[in-house]
Every structure is written in structure tokens, then in C-alpha cells.
XYZ file of C-alpha atoms in Angstrom:
702
model
C 0.000 0.000 0.000
C 3.058 2.268 -0.101
C 2.341 3.597 -3.596
C -1.278 4.470 -2.875
C -1.290 8.238 -2.435
C -3.761 8.972 -5.246
C -6.102 6.049 -4.394
C -6.201 7.368 -0.838
C -7.175 10.801 -2.117
C -9.916 9.244 -4.247
C -11.112 7.265 -1.233
C -11.282 10.343 0.974
C -13.158 12.316 -1.670
C -15.548 9.421 -2.233
C -16.298 9.056 1.476
C -17.020 12.776 1.688
C -19.384 12.528 -1.305
C -21.307 9.657 0.281
C -21.600 11.540 3.566
C -22.960 14.500 1.603
C -25.628 12.325 -0.042
C -26.526 10.593 3.220
C -26.920 13.774 5.259
C -28.756 15.728 2.552
C -31.126 12.851 1.824
C -31.941 12.341 5.498
C -32.383 16.069 6.140
C -35.288 16.264 3.720
C -37.129 13.511 5.616
C -36.525 14.456 9.258
C -39.837 16.285 9.971
C -41.951 13.407 8.668
C -39.884 10.642 10.229
C -38.626 12.120 13.508
C -40.365 15.433 14.140
C -42.933 15.960 16.936
C -45.626 15.145 14.362
C -43.580 12.468 12.617
C -44.008 8.715 12.464
C -41.409 7.920 15.156
C -40.555 11.117 17.079
C -36.854 11.147 17.882
C -37.404 12.744 21.308
C -38.684 9.389 22.600
C -35.193 7.921 22.176
C -33.378 10.455 24.377
C -34.857 10.362 27.833
C -32.414 10.836 30.730
C -32.111 7.706 32.864
C -30.555 9.377 35.879
C -27.049 8.360 34.847
C -23.960 10.507 34.773
C -23.359 12.672 31.734
C -20.344 10.760 30.444
C -21.853 7.347 31.128
C -25.004 8.410 29.303
C -22.938 9.653 26.358
C -20.908 6.411 26.226
C -23.963 4.131 26.310
C -25.900 6.237 23.783
C -23.190 8.111 21.855
C -25.000 11.022 20.245
C -24.356 14.749 20.172
C -28.105 15.291 20.376
C -27.855 15.158 24.168
C -26.537 18.725 23.888
C -29.400 20.030 21.726
C -31.273 21.626 24.688
C -28.179 23.726 25.448
C -28.665 25.306 22.019
C -32.363 25.892 22.603
C -33.348 23.075 20.225
C -35.450 19.960 20.582
C -34.244 16.575 19.321
C -35.724 16.932 15.818
C -34.220 20.409 15.414
C -30.903 19.014 16.613
C -31.177 16.327 13.926
C -31.715 18.991 11.294
C -28.718 20.959 12.545
C -26.486 17.876 12.539
C -27.602 16.953 9.009
C -26.954 20.449 7.680
C -23.570 20.662 9.384
C -22.691 17.186 8.130
C -23.578 18.077 4.539
C -21.618 21.327 4.800
C -18.586 19.586 6.320
C -18.657 16.934 3.586
C -18.368 19.627 0.920
C -14.994 20.694 2.314
C -12.970 17.520 1.593
C -14.703 17.205 -1.757
C -13.523 20.590 -2.948
C -10.319 21.350 -1.027
C -7.452 18.941 -0.446
C -6.242 20.604 2.802
C -9.653 19.826 4.340
C -9.146 16.065 3.902
C -8.058 16.042 7.510
C -8.735 13.458 10.252
C -10.628 16.032 12.321
C -13.127 16.664 9.499
C -13.811 12.957 9.028
C -14.063 12.443 12.783
C -16.776 15.102 12.929
C -18.602 13.516 9.978
C -18.466 10.096 11.619
C -19.590 11.461 14.986
C -22.486 13.338 13.388
C -23.752 10.288 11.501
C -23.331 8.049 14.549
C -25.350 10.597 16.522
C -28.121 10.477 13.934
C -28.186 6.674 13.867
C -28.675 6.529 17.649
C -32.182 7.994 17.283
C -32.910 6.780 13.741
C -34.739 3.667 14.929
C -36.042 1.320 12.201
C -35.558 3.868 9.415
C -31.775 3.835 9.909
C -31.285 0.111 10.518
C -29.952 -0.609 7.034
C -26.641 -2.321 6.381
C -25.376 0.582 4.291
C -25.780 2.931 7.270
C -23.524 0.614 9.280
C -21.151 0.372 6.318
C -20.948 4.158 6.083
C -20.111 4.405 9.782
C -17.343 1.819 9.500
C -15.964 3.383 6.335
C -16.175 6.854 7.841
C -14.109 5.784 10.840
C -11.487 4.262 8.539
C -11.366 7.608 6.707
C -10.365 9.196 10.036
C -7.358 6.867 10.128
C -6.505 7.207 6.434
C -6.660 11.015 6.196
C -3.196 12.610 6.520
C -2.467 14.990 9.382
C -0.533 17.169 6.961
C -0.984 17.296 3.215
C 2.261 16.851 1.232
C 3.495 19.682 -0.944
C 2.931 19.512 -4.695
C 6.542 18.517 -5.260
C 6.053 15.352 -3.168
C 2.860 14.061 -4.712
C 2.912 10.638 -6.314
C 4.377 7.402 -5.173
C 7.226 9.099 -3.288
C 5.147 11.047 -0.808
C 7.783 10.591 1.840
C 9.381 7.743 3.662
C 7.613 8.765 6.885
C 4.131 8.423 5.374
C 2.650 5.304 6.978
C -1.007 5.952 6.184
C -0.929 2.975 3.827
C -1.429 0.699 6.821
C -4.874 2.042 7.806
C -5.738 2.141 4.094
C -5.187 -1.621 4.018
C -8.190 -1.894 6.356
C -10.349 -0.520 3.537
C -9.301 -3.457 1.376
C -10.097 -5.838 4.240
C -13.538 -4.227 4.690
C -14.258 -4.643 0.976
C -13.279 -8.300 1.233
C -15.557 -8.889 4.232
C -18.465 -7.129 2.540
C -18.270 -8.987 -0.766
C -17.303 -12.438 0.531
C -20.026 -12.440 3.197
C -22.626 -11.170 0.699
C -21.841 -14.085 -1.580
C -21.701 -16.726 1.130
C -25.024 -15.848 2.812
C -26.876 -16.385 -0.453
C -26.000 -20.066 -0.218
C -26.050 -20.559 3.549
C -29.640 -19.227 3.592
C -30.719 -22.260 1.537
C -32.774 -19.942 -0.653
C -34.092 -22.113 -3.536
C -33.812 -19.223 -5.979
C -30.072 -18.797 -5.368
C -29.394 -22.544 -5.349
C -31.472 -23.000 -8.505
C -29.688 -20.043 -10.171
C -33.093 -18.432 -10.858
C -32.765 -15.510 -8.421
C -32.396 -12.874 -11.119
C -35.576 -14.010 -12.851
C -37.338 -12.554 -9.779
C -34.896 -9.952 -8.489
C -35.472 -7.132 -10.958
C -39.236 -6.899 -10.325
C -39.167 -7.759 -6.603
C -36.374 -5.427 -5.439
C -37.423 -2.402 -3.434
C -37.264 0.389 -6.011
C -36.568 -0.828 -9.560
C -35.290 1.562 -12.221
C -36.637 1.659 -15.800
C -33.673 -0.504 -16.847
C -34.892 -3.219 -14.457
C -37.981 -3.764 -16.636
C -35.807 -4.478 -19.664
C -33.378 -6.636 -17.649
C -36.292 -8.685 -16.336
C -37.262 -9.683 -19.882
C -33.819 -10.994 -20.827
C -33.619 -14.749 -21.560
C -33.741 -17.078 -18.549
C -30.440 -18.734 -19.477
C -28.749 -15.318 -19.332
C -30.256 -14.687 -15.891
C -28.853 -18.003 -14.670
C -25.454 -17.237 -16.131
C -25.565 -13.852 -14.392
C -26.157 -15.591 -11.053
C -23.092 -17.759 -11.687
C -21.093 -14.600 -12.452
C -22.378 -13.048 -9.212
C -21.153 -16.015 -7.173
C -17.818 -15.852 -8.986
C -17.371 -12.129 -8.301
C -18.548 -12.232 -4.690
C -17.026 -15.503 -3.448
C -14.122 -16.550 -5.672
C -12.660 -13.164 -6.626
C -12.366 -11.376 -3.207
C -9.310 -13.432 -2.049
C -7.503 -11.911 -5.036
C -7.702 -8.541 -3.260
C -4.575 -9.693 -1.402
C -2.789 -11.263 -4.381
C 0.931 -10.423 -4.712
C 0.487 -9.853 -8.469
C -0.973 -6.396 -9.097
C -2.664 -7.441 -12.352
C -4.740 -9.925 -10.356
C -5.761 -7.143 -7.987
C -6.688 -4.914 -10.916
C -8.732 -7.691 -12.491
C -10.547 -8.067 -9.165
C -11.094 -4.308 -9.095
C -12.736 -4.188 -12.520
C -14.934 -7.183 -11.753
C -16.255 -5.464 -8.608
C -16.836 -2.216 -10.486
C -18.765 -4.054 -13.187
C -21.052 -5.688 -10.618
C -21.758 -2.430 -8.776
C -22.417 -0.452 -11.957
C -24.922 -3.055 -13.168
C -26.707 -2.903 -9.802
C -26.829 0.902 -9.970
C -28.343 0.774 -13.455
C -31.113 -1.657 -12.503
C -31.928 -0.656 -8.894
C -32.267 2.403 -6.654
C -29.969 1.425 -3.790
C -29.233 4.998 -2.679
C -25.565 5.482 -1.751
C -24.782 1.823 -1.031
C -23.257 0.886 -4.386
C -21.484 4.245 -4.608
C -19.925 3.538 -1.213
C -18.852 0.076 -2.375
C -17.193 1.669 -5.415
C -15.352 3.994 -3.033
C -14.033 0.955 -1.157
C -12.648 -0.528 -4.374
C -10.087 2.296 -4.557
C -8.044 0.223 -2.069
C -7.293 -2.188 -4.943
C -5.643 0.528 -7.044
C -2.173 2.021 -6.928
C -0.436 5.151 -8.129
C 1.164 3.363 -11.044
C -2.188 2.276 -12.472
C -3.625 5.770 -12.073
C -0.579 7.398 -13.658
C 0.591 9.191 -10.523
C 4.135 7.823 -10.467
C 6.778 10.083 -11.972
C 8.354 8.886 -15.172
C 5.490 6.684 -16.360
C 5.471 8.466 -19.720
C 8.784 6.833 -20.537
C 8.626 3.298 -21.962
C 9.214 0.609 -19.355
C 12.503 -1.207 -19.607
C 12.436 -4.950 -19.971
C 14.145 -6.557 -16.947
C 17.553 -7.968 -17.895
C 18.823 -9.516 -14.657
C 17.917 -13.168 -14.345
C 16.193 -12.823 -10.905
C 13.818 -10.225 -12.322
C 13.200 -12.230 -15.460
C 12.456 -15.281 -13.323
C 10.129 -13.280 -11.067
C 8.265 -11.924 -14.096
C 7.834 -15.409 -15.529
C 6.629 -16.807 -12.200
C 4.140 -13.970 -11.821
C 2.752 -14.660 -15.274
C 2.482 -18.385 -14.515
C 0.689 -17.652 -11.231
C -1.695 -15.327 -13.004
C -2.519 -17.887 -15.693
C -2.892 -20.635 -13.081
C -5.410 -18.576 -11.086
C -7.432 -17.635 -14.158
C -7.434 -21.260 -15.240
C -8.515 -22.433 -11.782
C -11.382 -19.917 -11.696
C -12.528 -20.956 -15.155
C -12.328 -24.677 -14.380
C -14.078 -24.263 -11.020
C -16.893 -22.253 -12.604
C -17.451 -24.820 -15.341
C -17.225 -27.759 -12.938
C -19.287 -26.534 -9.987
C -21.999 -24.902 -12.102
C -22.114 -27.442 -14.919
C -21.661 -24.948 -17.753
C -22.518 -26.425 -21.136
C -22.744 -24.606 -24.448
C -25.712 -25.489 -26.669
C -24.418 -24.551 -30.121
C -27.725 -25.263 -31.834
C -29.797 -22.906 -29.682
C -26.873 -20.553 -28.997
C -27.371 -20.630 -25.224
C -25.365 -21.711 -22.182
C -26.877 -24.198 -19.729
C -25.830 -24.090 -16.078
C -26.827 -25.756 -12.823
C -25.491 -26.107 -9.287
C -23.582 -29.392 -9.031
C -22.702 -29.249 -5.297
C -24.908 -29.770 -2.255
C -25.557 -27.606 0.784
C -23.591 -30.048 2.958
C -20.594 -29.839 0.629
C -20.729 -26.049 0.621
C -20.979 -25.954 4.432
C -17.911 -28.185 4.738
C -16.041 -25.993 2.259
C -17.008 -22.871 4.197
C -15.725 -24.405 7.444
C -12.484 -25.224 5.678
C -11.849 -21.770 4.163
C -13.214 -19.230 6.684
C -10.312 -19.494 9.110
C -7.691 -19.546 6.299
C -9.176 -16.320 4.896
C -8.537 -14.745 8.299
C -4.961 -15.984 8.142
C -4.744 -14.640 4.591
C -5.742 -11.225 5.888
C -3.268 -11.506 8.754
C -0.469 -12.474 6.336
C -1.287 -9.557 4.038
C -1.316 -7.159 6.984
C 1.987 -8.564 8.251
C 3.526 -7.951 4.835
C 2.351 -4.330 4.923
C 3.809 -3.851 8.389
C 7.138 -5.404 7.363
C 7.281 -3.235 4.234
C 6.647 -0.142 6.359
C 9.372 -1.248 8.777
C 11.777 -1.695 5.859
C 11.026 1.834 4.604
C 11.641 3.137 8.096
C 15.014 1.352 8.261
C 16.111 3.066 5.036
C 15.516 6.559 6.398
C 18.403 8.912 7.139
C 18.714 11.234 10.113
C 17.932 10.335 13.712
C 15.279 13.037 14.173
C 13.318 12.049 11.107
C 13.737 8.400 12.001
C 12.418 8.998 15.532
C 9.320 10.816 14.273
C 8.715 8.061 11.740
C 9.080 5.402 14.446
C 6.348 7.103 16.476
C 4.060 7.235 13.437
C 4.777 3.614 12.575
C 4.000 2.499 16.121
C 0.732 4.422 16.320
C -0.671 3.453 12.912
C 0.608 -0.114 13.148
C -1.000 -0.677 16.546
C -4.262 0.956 15.437
C -4.417 -1.116 12.274
C -3.789 -4.397 14.089
C -6.409 -3.524 16.726
C -9.041 -2.691 14.104
C -8.236 -5.910 12.264
C -8.716 -7.967 15.423
C -12.037 -6.251 16.156
C -13.297 -6.900 12.623
C -12.605 -10.631 12.862
C -15.546 -11.084 15.243
C -18.378 -9.893 12.945
C -16.672 -11.538 9.978
C -16.699 -14.908 11.768
C -20.505 -14.818 11.873
C -20.543 -16.234 8.327
C -19.486 -19.586 9.817
C -20.554 -20.140 13.454
C -18.008 -22.886 14.056
C -15.161 -20.510 13.281
C -16.543 -17.881 15.653
C -15.835 -20.143 18.618
C -12.187 -20.518 17.586
C -11.450 -16.792 17.786
C -9.086 -15.387 20.340
C -11.005 -14.317 23.460
C -9.242 -10.962 23.478
C -10.639 -10.137 20.034
C -14.167 -10.867 21.207
C -13.620 -8.699 24.284
C -12.345 -5.796 22.170
C -15.314 -6.075 19.854
C -17.786 -6.180 22.742
C -16.285 -3.021 24.225
C -16.774 -0.894 21.086
C -19.673 -2.726 19.439
C -22.109 0.139 20.075
C -19.806 2.495 18.156
C -20.235 0.338 15.031
C -16.520 0.368 14.200
C -16.902 -3.107 12.652
C -20.093 -4.797 11.481
C -21.311 -7.996 9.869
C -22.702 -7.889 6.338
C -24.655 -10.119 4.022
C -26.822 -8.575 1.322
C -29.660 -10.226 -0.626
C -29.645 -13.219 1.687
C -32.974 -14.564 0.422
C -34.960 -13.763 -2.702
C -38.451 -12.517 -1.826
C -41.589 -12.348 -3.933
C -41.112 -15.642 -5.776
C -44.881 -15.802 -6.403
C -45.231 -12.119 -7.174
C -44.008 -8.892 -5.617
C -45.988 -8.136 -2.413
C -46.989 -4.501 -2.167
C -49.020 -2.587 0.447
C -51.454 -0.001 -0.926
C -52.947 2.559 1.471
C -56.517 3.727 0.921
C -58.511 6.557 2.472
C -62.212 7.348 2.617
C -64.608 9.937 3.990
C -67.621 7.635 4.299
C -66.136 4.148 4.642
C -67.625 3.027 1.316
C -65.776 4.938 -1.423
C -62.036 4.417 -1.182
C -59.209 6.350 -2.832
C -55.694 4.963 -3.152
C -52.854 6.977 -1.619
C -49.969 6.834 -4.063
C -46.349 7.222 -2.976
C -43.768 9.151 -4.977
C -41.317 6.311 -5.465
C -42.636 2.863 -4.555
C -44.865 0.946 -7.018
C -48.559 1.797 -6.878
C -50.164 3.069 -10.050
C -49.486 0.385 -12.666
C -49.122 3.015 -15.406
C -46.644 5.279 -13.597
C -43.078 5.077 -14.971
C -40.422 3.585 -12.713
C -38.410 6.282 -10.904
C -34.662 6.870 -10.723
C -33.874 8.366 -7.326
C -30.287 7.255 -6.568
C -28.411 8.485 -4.476
C -31.488 9.517 -2.451
C -33.061 6.938 -0.148
C -36.784 7.460 0.528
C -36.715 5.626 3.835
C -40.493 5.360 4.260
C -40.825 3.778 0.797
C -38.104 1.288 1.710
C -39.853 0.333 4.937
C -43.139 -0.090 3.064
C -41.363 -2.763 1.004
C -40.273 -4.583 4.170
C -43.738 -4.224 5.699
C -45.311 -5.999 2.718
C -43.251 -9.136 3.446
C -45.224 -9.974 6.611
C -48.222 -8.980 8.734
C -48.531 -5.352 9.847
C -47.792 -6.393 13.437
C -44.183 -7.061 12.337
C -43.921 -3.362 11.416
C -45.197 -1.400 14.455
C -44.334 1.940 12.857
C -47.077 1.309 10.262
C -49.758 1.919 12.902
C -48.152 5.281 13.668
C -48.182 6.115 9.942
C -51.926 5.407 9.796
C -52.491 7.627 12.849
C -50.562 10.556 11.330
C -52.491 10.314 8.063
C -55.800 10.315 9.940
C -54.595 13.404 11.785
C -53.539 15.018 8.492
C -49.992 15.752 9.665
C -48.302 17.674 6.876
C -44.701 16.492 7.525
C -45.766 12.861 7.046
C -47.812 13.728 3.959
C -44.662 15.265 2.425
C -42.945 11.875 2.732
C -45.668 10.412 0.520
C -46.119 13.306 -1.911
C -43.798 16.309 -1.907
C -46.408 18.230 -3.896
C -49.404 18.451 -1.564
C -51.771 18.855 -4.533
C -50.909 15.289 -5.581
C -52.113 13.941 -2.238
C -55.817 13.057 -2.608
C -56.727 14.240 0.901
C -54.748 17.487 0.990
C -57.832 19.617 1.697
C -59.198 17.481 4.526
C -57.767 14.379 6.241
C -59.584 11.120 5.498
C -62.043 9.818 8.072
C -60.997 6.206 7.516
C -57.696 4.566 6.537
C -57.057 0.968 5.530
C -54.371 -0.958 3.643
C -54.576 -3.745 1.080
C -51.900 -6.226 0.050
C -51.423 -6.793 -3.679
C -49.033 -8.825 -5.779
C -47.282 -6.988 -8.584
C -45.568 -8.294 -11.708
C -43.812 -6.454 -14.488
C -45.989 -5.973 -17.552
C -45.215 -7.940 -20.699
C -43.658 -6.365 -23.800
C -46.401 -4.903 -25.962
C -48.657 -3.764 -23.123
C -48.821 -0.084 -23.989
C -48.680 2.429 -21.139
C -48.318 -0.140 -18.364
C -45.268 -0.990 -16.296
C -46.979 -3.348 -13.868
C -49.756 -5.913 -13.524
C -51.280 -6.523 -10.122
C -53.712 -8.764 -8.252
C -55.438 -8.211 -4.905
C -54.396 -10.704 -2.217
C -55.824 -9.733 1.171
C -56.480 -6.951 3.621
C -53.233 -5.820 5.234
C -54.525 -3.309 7.805
C -58.170 -3.030 8.874
C -60.241 0.103 8.361
C -59.775 2.459 11.319
C -60.616 6.030 12.271
C -59.502 8.390 15.027
C -60.638 7.059 18.363
C -61.175 3.552 16.997
C -60.603 0.983 19.797
C -58.551 -1.227 17.453
C -56.271 1.680 16.614
C -55.878 2.673 20.253
C -55.123 -0.921 21.205
C -52.393 -1.206 18.571
C -50.840 2.108 19.589
C -50.745 0.980 23.202
C -49.451 -2.486 22.285
C -46.510 -1.059 20.346
C -45.760 1.693 22.854
C -46.594 4.433 20.376
C -48.822 6.394 22.763
C -46.419 9.015 24.040
C -48.181 10.505 27.023
C -45.385 12.922 27.860
C -46.002 16.278 26.152
C -43.420 17.256 23.543
C -40.830 19.794 24.518
C -41.597 23.319 23.508
C -40.121 24.001 20.095
C -38.196 27.198 20.336
C -39.270 29.707 17.695
C -37.636 32.840 19.094
C -34.097 31.461 19.336
C -31.920 32.702 16.484
C -30.629 29.218 15.627
C -34.166 27.804 15.526
C -35.222 30.656 13.242
C -32.286 29.939 10.927
C -33.218 26.256 10.758
C -36.828 27.160 10.000
C -35.724 29.523 7.214
C -33.532 26.853 5.600
C -36.365 24.314 5.836
C -38.745 26.785 4.170
C -36.329 27.393 1.291
C -35.732 23.703 0.604
C -39.193 22.286 1.305
C -40.403 22.711 -2.277
C -37.501 20.716 -3.757
C -37.765 17.009 -4.386
C -34.902 15.230 -2.588
C -33.443 13.555 -5.731
C -33.333 16.952 -7.462
C -31.583 18.482 -4.454
C -28.941 15.749 -4.404
C -28.345 15.914 -8.133
C -28.120 19.699 -7.839
C -25.466 19.382 -5.147
C -23.571 16.874 -7.278
C -23.756 19.196 -10.285
C -22.501 22.145 -8.232
C -19.566 20.109 -6.915
C -18.777 18.946 -10.448
C -18.829 22.517 -11.751
C -16.457 23.688 -9.007
C -14.100 20.762 -9.728
C -14.046 21.661 -13.426
C -13.182 25.264 -12.607
C -10.451 24.081 -10.235
C -9.002 21.816 -12.932
C -9.022 24.649 -15.480
C -7.322 27.016 -13.064
C -4.736 24.373 -12.103
C -3.865 23.797 -15.755
C -3.818 27.496 -16.661
C -2.003 29.093 -13.741
C 1.234 27.023 -14.001
C 1.431 27.748 -17.744
C 1.006 31.471 -17.198
C 3.677 31.524 -14.495
C 5.980 29.469 -16.744
C 5.554 31.934 -19.600
C 6.322 34.772 -17.231
C 9.616 33.173 -16.198
C 10.553 32.493 -19.833
C 9.775 36.064 -20.813
C 12.043 37.297 -18.014
C 14.900 35.107 -19.292
C 14.405 36.427 -22.819
C 14.352 40.043 -21.708
C 17.624 39.896 -19.752
C 20.034 39.627 -22.771
C 18.263 42.459 -24.594
C 18.826 44.939 -21.762
C 22.514 44.096 -21.134
C 25.488 43.574 -23.437
C 29.079 42.441 -23.251
C 30.429 40.281 -20.458
C 27.551 41.234 -18.179
C 25.049 39.738 -20.608
C 27.015 36.513 -20.744
C 26.894 36.227 -16.950
C 23.169 36.952 -16.879
C 22.291 34.275 -19.446
C 21.164 31.094 -17.679
C 23.026 27.890 -18.283
C 21.311 24.935 -19.964
C 21.077 23.130 -16.627
C 19.383 26.097 -15.011
C 16.944 26.340 -17.909
C 15.946 22.733 -17.567
C 15.324 23.088 -13.864
C 13.175 26.191 -14.252
C 11.261 25.300 -17.375
C 10.231 21.716 -16.513
C 6.527 21.122 -16.611
C 5.145 21.547 -13.097
C 3.291 18.652 -11.572
C -0.448 19.034 -11.844
C -2.274 19.276 -8.541
C -4.932 16.763 -7.673
């Protein structure tokens, strides 16, 4: 990881961009989700328990405990944290000196604070992934940015930030390997039968328009895509630690391909963007063209050790590619049907065989990570030994000790959640690692992952449709902005925004309403006509059918949805009624009151007075008023466009200013001989060596 200065800069910028999306997206939804009139008021989560201030902060680590000191309630504190987080994230995106550990520590602390009161709407794996990645960014960010003359692979012998950056590679490995393994350990028939993608595109939470077209691809191609998914998620991740850089680059491009295809066909907010940010740990300065002298043709090694090493590397590379190809053909029974021009595939191993294989490889993958980390530490120690000067060597020794110890500690902590993929291995872990993890588990410094464990909706996509009525006989459907409802409405593209209520509606449809207690609170708020909650459903109040007067009755029906067939004009979906999901209720209905009491949603304590005279509260209200008319996806894309425009201007200035200064120096050299003559002019004329040193093309800033 020594030659990873530019990948680290890309990683830090990417993390800042994801924090920007996460904070801005959440900010737009706070009143409806967590406000005093929201579905799950955040103030219920922060009630003093009579404990000391520091103990309370350690057990529930959130800065929102200090909101009353600013004259704000919990929801207003959430808004302030989200705005500050989005503003802080803009700094590292635009200015390299702001890619500082303190900035990333504040971003991590702000998002951790939000997650402490986020309840079910912030219980997604990508929120945990952002917290873990954000903390690694604190370790990766340099305390002092190198000067422009030191950029590239030779940042300085005392730069040991490559060790914490290795943890990013380890996190990417844990994320991808676990996501592939859980698909098979879940015993899901769709994954084992290689038919998961024949259902996935129409049953995922928020499909994009491209998902409709992907759904209608041939079945054999869907099955082959599942095989490719297993290959990329299970077989390729160990190559992240390969000693041959071309293997690591091949692994990088395979991961990028998978994430880009997911982004095209599904609205998974910032999750896939964050995964792409993690893949920067597989790159190096040489591949990105940051090493000096790469414009010159590479010399062919002439010494026999180097020739031998090159040949062995090539043989290892070919052997690994051959093994992957053979294993894919063997374990998935790939056969080419030349007559029909298709490829047949099937799973040729059993669940018992896979379980035995997983037991055999889980512990070795931990040792693989430990060996890779040991190599990085030894390489850093070797660079330290080559340094000159006792003072510089002493400072470097302190850095090496701090970052080495931190990296090893974080690695040990991460082994515990990683071992969850194979319970037998979890019991073999060192007790000290489990103790470390238990101490900091609530800080979410390391988490377990496993995406798309089971394929849902095999018999049709379940969908909950809310209906309202004034008389209990004539019902009107309440359509959401993003989730499927109207069968003729085009599929939305909302990435990187995450409409968290729409996502939870998808989860609610998978079971009875009693498994989603928040749904009862949603029904109550709609009966009360609470505007913040209505804005979660329709940002334009005129599109909400009961915007003039709240409905007297609310109920919910469960439908099954399927993508329409090609040729059905003006329709994206087909649907069929299944059953009643939530009974018809009205305000004061005994059934509604019973459910509210059963789920603890009757908050008898009066809400704290929302300060309206405090200057900070007035500023927050003004910002909310200015942004309330914007749709969240438009706001996020606007922020992204503004950042892109600023980066373009910065690039133009960086390319123009050095040229102008260079011309100025050249003009000065040309003017000197014209003003002087004789021996004096000869002395004033620069030598060829001086010319070369002053007229060399300056290094472009990144």
C-alpha cells in the first residue's frame, strides 16, 4: 500500500461525497420521520435515565444530548447535525487541505449521533457500512498534506497511512465475501437454482426503468448472471490480497462491473457508490498514472532474478485464471448449446458440501488477511530502516507504532463480525478479540454484512397499498412518490437519495402489519392530516388526494405486482389483490388505540416546547422553508452538479495558472540579454542546466 497516495485521495473524496448524499437525503425527511408530528418522534429515544453525563454519552453516543443547550429539541438538533454534516462533507470534496482526520471524525460522529435515534428507518446495512468506512477515513486522512513537489508514489518515507488504508481493502473483502456466502447458507431455492435474477429485478425495493428491460432478458442469461455473481462475490475477493498487481486490478474491474450493473437496474441509494469507493483500495499510483516517469517506456528486466520473477508472476496469473474458469465450469455445470446458442448451467454441489467448504476456508481467509497485513507492516518497517537522520527516524518510528497498533487492533475487532458467516469458526477466535469487539460494538466500528440473503416475492411482488375514505364506502388509493402503486406510472430513478419510508413499506409488505409497528403510527398521522408525514408520501401536496381534509378512515390492502409484458402499452406493472393488510380504522377507533398501546406508540409525555424565538431555531426554520419545495433527488443531483462545476473550474485554473507563471519566467529570461550587453550579458544568461530546472513542466495538482 506504499504507492497508494492517489487512491487514498480518491477514497477520501468518495467518502465525503457519500456523507454528503446521506446527510442531505436524510435532512429532507426528518420532519416526517422524527419530528414531533412524525411517524417515530426522535425525542422518545433520548430520555435521561438518571445516569452521569459521560456514562449516558458512552452508552448512547449522540451529540443530540446537547441540543437543549442550544435551545433546540431533538428533531431540530437532527436537522442541525444533518446540515452541518452536509456542509462539512463539501470541504474535503472541494479542497485537499480539508481532507483532515478532524473533518472525518466530525462527519463520523455526526452520523453516529443520527443513527442513535434513527430507529427502524436507519437500521440498514449501508448505514452501518458508512459508519465503518467513515471511521477508517479518520485513520486514512493525513495529518498534513504533502506539498505539490512530493505528490505521487514518493510522498515521503515517513508516510505510513498505507497501513490504515489496508483496512479498507479488508472491509471490501468482508463485505463482498459475506454477501456471496449468505446467499448459499440461507438455503434460498432461488439462489441454489440459479433463478434468483428471474425474480430480483421486479421484486427489489425500487426498480429503475432498466430493471424492466433486464427482467425480460432470456432465462439462461439470468442463470449465467447468477453464476457470475457467485464468482465475483465468493471466488474473486481473495484476489484482493494477491501479490500480483494485475490480479488485484482484475478483481477491481470485476467489482466495479457488478456495482455499476446494480446501480443501473436498482435504486440502492448510496450503497453501491460507497462500495465503489471501497474498491479504490485495490488501485495504486502506477495504475492511475501518478508515479513520476510513467510516460517513458518501461525497460524490460535484464537480470535473471527479475526475469524469473516476471515469468513466475505470469504463470501464477494464468494458473489462477485457469482455476477460476475450471471451477466455474465444474461446480456450475456450464454447457454450451451450439444449436440454440445458449449456455446451460446448474449447481452441481450440495448444501452439505458447501458448508464443509465454508468451514475449511473461513479461518484460512482470516490468516490470509493476517499475512497480508503482516507484509504491509514489514514493508513499512523496511522503509523506516532506510531513512536517514535520527530526528526524522524517531518521528517516523512514532508514526509507525501508532498506525501499526491501530491497524492491528481494528483488524482484530473486525474478525468477530466476519466470523458470523461460519458459526463454528466464531468459537475458535481469540477471546481478546471478542472482548475488544464487545467493548466498542455500540460504536459500530466493525459490522457484519450479508446482502440479498434470500430472494423474496417468488410468487409475485408483495406490495401494500394505502386507501382513504370519507364515508367508509368509497375508497381512494394513496400513491407514494417512489414505490410501485399506479401500474401506469413510470419507474423512478432516485439514486443516491433513499426514501426511507418507501423502503420500509417494502419490508412491511413481506409480513403482517404487526411485524412493522411503525405502520400503525403512519396510519395515525395520516388520519390526523400531519403535513410532515404527507410530504414523505407526496412532496407536492396537490398530488395527495386528501390534501384539503384528512380522510375519516384509513385501511391498507396487500397486492401482488408483476412487471408488464412487452407490448402492453402504457403499463409498467400488472397486479392482483391478495388480502387486507390493515383493517379500516378512524380516530378514536378501539382497534387503533389498542395497537398504539401495544406497540408503545402512545407518548403521554407532552413534547418539549419548540423554540421559535431562538436565532438558531429561526435559521433552521428559514432553511427548511427554502428547501421544502424541492424534491430530494433533485436536491442531491443539484449538489452533485454544483460540486462537479467547481471541480471543473479548479481543474481549469490548475492547468492554466502554471502555464502562465511558466511563460512569465521564460519572458524574463528572454528580456535579460536584450537589456545588457558584453560580459555582463554573458553572466546573466542562464546555463542549460538552469533552464531545464526552471522550465520543466510543473506537476499538476490533484
